[in-house]
Coordinates of C-alpha atoms and ligand atoms in Angstrom, one line a residue:
M1 CA 24.7 18.7 23.4
T2 CA 23.8 18.8 19.7
T3 CA 20.4 17.4 18.8
P4 CA 20.6 14.8 16.5
A5 CA 18.4 14.4 13.4
I6 CA 17.7 10.5 12.2
I7 CA 17.6 9.4 8.9
W8 CA 16.3 6.0 8.3
D9 CA 16.7 3.3 5.6
V10 CA 13.7 1.5 5.3
D11 CA 14.3 -2.1 3.7
G12 CA 16.0 -4.2 6.1
T13 CA 16.1 -1.4 8.7
L14 CA 12.8 -0.4 9.5
V15 CA 10.8 -3.4 8.2
D16 CA 12.1 -6.7 6.5
T17 CA 10.7 -6.9 2.9
A18 CA 13.6 -8.9 1.1
E19 CA 11.0 -11.9 0.7
H20 CA 8.9 -9.6 -0.9
H21 CA 11.3 -8.1 -3.1
F22 CA 12.9 -11.5 -4.0
S23 CA 9.5 -13.0 -5.1
A24 CA 8.5 -10.1 -7.1
W25 CA 12.3 -9.8 -8.9
K26 CA 11.9 -13.6 -9.7
R27 CA 8.1 -13.3 -11.0
F28 CA 9.5 -10.2 -13.1
A29 CA 12.3 -12.5 -14.5
E30 CA 10.2 -15.3 -15.2
E31 CA 8.1 -13.0 -17.5
I32 CA 11.1 -11.7 -19.7
G33 CA 12.2 -15.6 -19.7
Q34 CA 15.2 -14.8 -17.7
P35 CA 16.6 -16.6 -14.5
F36 CA 17.0 -15.0 -11.1
T37 CA 18.8 -16.6 -8.6
R38 CA 19.3 -16.1 -4.4
A39 CA 23.1 -15.0 -5.6
D40 CA 21.6 -12.3 -7.7
F41 CA 19.6 -11.1 -5.1
A42 CA 22.3 -10.8 -2.7
A43 CA 24.5 -9.1 -5.4
T44 CA 22.3 -6.3 -6.2
F45 CA 20.3 -5.9 -2.7
G46 CA 20.0 -2.0 -1.8
M47 CA 20.9 -1.0 -5.3
R48 CA 18.5 1.1 -7.4
N49 CA 16.2 -0.2 -10.0
P50 CA 17.9 0.9 -13.2
E51 CA 21.2 -0.3 -11.7
I52 CA 19.9 -3.9 -11.0
L53 CA 18.0 -4.1 -14.3
R54 CA 21.3 -2.9 -16.2
K55 CA 23.7 -5.4 -14.2
L56 CA 21.3 -8.9 -14.3
F57 CA 19.1 -8.2 -17.4
E58 CA 20.2 -5.9 -20.1
P59 CA 23.2 -3.7 -19.9
G60 CA 22.0 -1.5 -22.4
A61 CA 18.8 -0.8 -21.4
D62 CA 17.4 2.8 -21.8
E63 CA 15.5 5.0 -19.3
A64 CA 12.3 4.0 -20.6
L65 CA 12.7 0.2 -20.7
C66 CA 14.4 0.5 -17.0
A67 CA 11.1 2.8 -16.2
K68 CA 8.6 -0.1 -17.6
W69 CA 10.3 -3.0 -16.2
G70 CA 10.9 -1.2 -12.9
E71 CA 7.0 -0.7 -12.6
Q72 CA 6.1 -4.5 -13.6
K73 CA 8.7 -5.6 -10.8
E74 CA 7.4 -2.9 -8.1
N75 CA 3.6 -3.8 -8.9
H76 CA 4.7 -7.4 -7.9
Y77 CA 6.0 -6.3 -5.0
R78 CA 3.2 -4.1 -3.7
K79 CA 0.8 -6.6 -4.3
S80 CA 3.0 -9.0 -2.3
V81 CA 3.2 -6.6 0.5
R82 CA -0.7 -5.8 0.2
D83 CA -1.5 -9.3 0.2
E84 CA 0.9 -10.5 3.4
G85 CA 1.6 -7.2 5.0
T86 CA 4.6 -6.4 6.9
Q87 CA 5.8 -5.5 10.4
L88 CA 8.4 -3.1 12.1
L89 CA 11.5 -4.8 13.2
P90 CA 12.6 -5.3 16.9
G91 CA 13.3 -1.8 18.6
V92 CA 12.1 0.2 15.7
A93 CA 8.7 1.3 17.0
R94 CA 10.2 2.3 20.6
L95 CA 13.1 4.3 18.8
L96 CA 10.8 6.2 16.6
K97 CA 8.5 7.1 19.4
E98 CA 11.5 8.0 22.0
F99 CA 13.3 10.1 19.2
A100 CA 10.0 12.1 18.3
E101 CA 9.5 12.7 22.1
R102 CA 12.8 14.3 22.5
G103 CA 11.7 16.5 19.4
W104 CA 14.5 15.0 17.1
P105 CA 13.8 15.3 13.5
Q106 CA 13.3 12.0 11.5
A107 CA 13.5 11.5 7.7
V108 CA 13.3 8.3 5.4
G109 CA 16.0 8.2 3.0
S110 CA 15.5 5.0 0.8
S111 CA 16.5 3.7 -2.4
A112 CA 13.1 2.3 -3.1
P113 CA 10.3 4.1 -5.2
L114 CA 7.7 6.5 -3.8
G115 CA 4.7 4.2 -4.3
N116 CA 6.4 1.3 -2.2
L117 CA 7.4 3.5 1.0
D118 CA 3.8 5.2 0.8
L119 CA 2.5 1.6 1.2
L120 CA 4.8 0.7 3.8
L121 CA 4.8 3.8 5.9
S122 CA 0.8 3.3 5.5
V123 CA 0.7 -0.3 6.2
T124 CA 3.2 0.1 9.7
N125 CA 1.4 3.5 10.7
T126 CA 4.9 5.5 10.8
R127 CA 4.0 8.3 8.5
R128 CA 3.6 10.7 11.6
Y129 CA 7.1 10.4 12.6
F130 CA 8.8 11.7 9.5
G131 CA 9.5 15.3 8.4
A132 CA 11.0 14.0 5.1
V133 CA 10.6 11.2 2.7
I134 CA 13.1 11.0 0.0
T135 CA 13.0 8.3 -2.5
G136 CA 14.7 6.8 -5.3
D137 CA 12.6 8.8 -7.5
D138 CA 14.0 11.8 -5.7
V139 CA 17.7 11.3 -6.6
S140 CA 19.7 10.7 -9.7
R141 CA 22.5 8.5 -8.2
G142 CA 21.4 5.7 -5.7
K143 CA 23.7 4.5 -2.4
P144 CA 26.5 4.2 -2.1
D145 CA 26.5 7.9 -3.2
P146 CA 25.2 10.4 -0.4
E147 CA 23.0 12.3 -2.5
V148 CA 19.6 10.7 -0.5
F149 CA 21.0 11.1 2.7
L150 CA 22.1 14.6 2.2
T151 CA 18.6 15.4 0.3
A152 CA 17.0 14.2 3.5
A153 CA 19.2 16.2 5.9
A154 CA 18.6 19.6 3.8
K155 CA 14.7 18.8 3.9
L156 CA 15.0 18.3 7.9
G157 CA 17.2 21.4 8.0
A158 CA 19.8 19.5 9.6
T159 CA 23.6 19.6 8.8
P160 CA 25.2 16.2 8.0
I161 CA 27.4 16.1 11.2
R162 CA 24.2 16.4 13.1
C163 CA 22.8 13.1 11.3
V164 CA 22.7 9.6 12.4
V165 CA 21.8 7.1 9.5
F166 CA 20.3 3.7 10.3
E167 CA 21.3 1.5 7.7
D168 CA 21.6 -2.5 7.0
A169 CA 23.5 -2.7 3.9
V170 CA 27.0 -1.9 2.9
A171 CA 26.2 0.6 0.4
G172 CA 24.1 2.6 2.9
V173 CA 26.7 2.6 5.3
E174 CA 29.3 3.7 2.9
A175 CA 26.8 6.6 1.5
A176 CA 26.5 7.8 5.3
K177 CA 30.1 8.0 6.0
A178 CA 30.4 9.4 2.2
G179 CA 27.8 12.4 3.3
G180 CA 29.6 12.9 6.4
M181 CA 27.3 11.4 8.5
K182 CA 27.1 9.0 11.7
C183 CA 25.9 5.5 10.7
V184 CA 24.3 2.8 13.1
A185 CA 24.1 -0.4 11.3
V186 CA 21.9 -3.4 11.7
T187 CA 22.5 -6.9 11.1
F188 CA 19.0 -8.1 11.6
V189 CA 17.9 -9.4 8.3
K190 CA 21.5 -10.5 8.1
H191 CA 21.8 -9.4 4.4
H192 CA 25.4 -8.0 5.5
P193 CA 27.7 -9.2 8.2
A194 CA 29.0 -7.0 11.0
G195 CA 32.7 -7.0 9.7
K196 CA 31.5 -5.9 6.3
L197 CA 29.4 -2.9 7.7
R198 CA 32.4 -2.0 10.0
A199 CA 34.7 -2.0 7.3
A200 CA 32.3 0.2 5.5
G201 CA 32.6 2.9 8.1
A202 CA 29.6 2.1 10.7
D203 CA 30.0 3.8 13.8
V204 CA 28.2 1.1 15.7
V205 CA 26.6 -2.2 14.5
V206 CA 24.2 -4.1 16.3
A207 CA 22.3 -7.4 16.0
S208 CA 19.0 -5.8 16.6
L209 CA 17.8 -2.3 17.1
G210 CA 16.2 -3.4 20.4
E211 CA 20.0 -2.8 21.7
I212 CA 20.0 0.5 20.8
T213 CA 19.4 3.6 23.1
V214 CA 18.6 7.2 22.6
E215 CA 21.5 7.9 24.8
Q216 CA 23.7 6.1 22.6
V217 CA 22.5 7.6 19.6
A218 CA 22.8 11.2 21.1
A219 CA 26.5 10.4 22.0
L220 CA 27.4 9.8 18.6
V221 CA 27.0 13.5 17.8
G222 CA 27.6 14.8 21.0
Ligands
MG301 MG1 18.2 -1.5 3.4

């Protein structure tokens, strides 16, 4: 049986940071005098900051403005995570440990910037599990482009057909499938319904990662 390599999305899969992001975007939008609604949040969830900024606030924003605004928003976000903390979602701690015990390489493949991931991996004490951490800063194209997952696989020395991606978002599932990988989708944080994740090509959809066993994951690439 082929040994799987595991690639984790972070926001909504490893941890639920949505409220931290929502309040950070809202605070940022207030600072530039623009509205930011729950619908705006839902419509841009999982996208990279430059894409969100151009879609919602300033279509012609250049890279410098996107970097400045993105940093402004992320500062609010990191303050929120530091002040209020965050916990691993159900099933995650067990899976991280069981994959590690079997010697399966694990990576993070996230659209989030490096500063955020550093903070989250530190707050949740999970850094030791990951042989590679690929961030939004490491790629030029966000999900649904497969670049972030293909980069993670390459760093782990894994071929895409060995990789199982854990995701919660439609764009992330599409990215995994576009990369030729298997995908386990979880609806726990309820940003994306099971039907849409399935339609995007998820191989398995569960309400909680507490339902997933290592044997199921192994069977996906076996
Ligand atoms: Mg996510």
